[in-house]
């Protein structure tokens, strides 16, 4: 059974850093395009960072480019999201998931499956 388990997150002041982890069981992360999404109440889930570690390719939403870094440890079957220079507007529930279809970088939630349980990131002063 495919499962995605997340860890990390928490609360931090503006300008701070956090790292999220996402470990897969039942599937191999390097065989899929993996993505980090975030969602705030009343808004659609937004794709912010994508990685196809099998091809060494990453992609970022403009809102996080230069501040967030997605990486993978294929030996641990885990991907990470390093978030630096955090802003108040980065506050959201963050999710990771593998793409179930060929399309990935478009960040359409319906294209993804086996969602992680979500982890809260709160940036406040």
mmCIF file with all atom_site columns, C-alpha atoms in Angstrom, residues 33 44 59 75 112:
data_model
loop_
_atom_site.group_PDB
_atom_site.id
_atom_site.type_symbol
_atom_site.label_atom_id
_atom_site.label_alt_id
_atom_site.label_comp_id
_atom_site.label_asym_id
_atom_site.label_entity_id
_atom_site.label_seq_id
_atom_site.pdbx_PDB_ins_code
_atom_site.Cartn_x
_atom_site.Cartn_y
_atom_site.Cartn_z
_atom_site.occupancy
_atom_site.B_iso_or_equiv
_atom_site.pdbx_formal_charge
_atom_site.auth_seq_id
_atom_site.auth_comp_id
_atom_site.auth_asym_id
_atom_site.auth_atom_id
_atom_site.pdbx_PDB_model_num
ATOM 1 C CA . UNK A 1 33  ? 7.693  13.399 -9.700  1.00 0.00 ? 33  UNK A CA 1
ATOM 2 C CA . UNK A 1 44  ? -6.999 25.974 -3.137  1.00 0.00 ? 44  UNK A CA 1
ATOM 3 C CA . UNK A 1 59  ? 10.889 23.294 -10.160 1.00 0.00 ? 59  UNK A CA 1
ATOM 4 C CA . UNK A 1 75  ? 18.518 5.802  -0.135  1.00 0.00 ? 75  UNK A CA 1
ATOM 5 C CA . UNK A 1 112 ? -1.368 13.665 -7.364  1.00 0.00 ? 112 UNK A CA 1
#
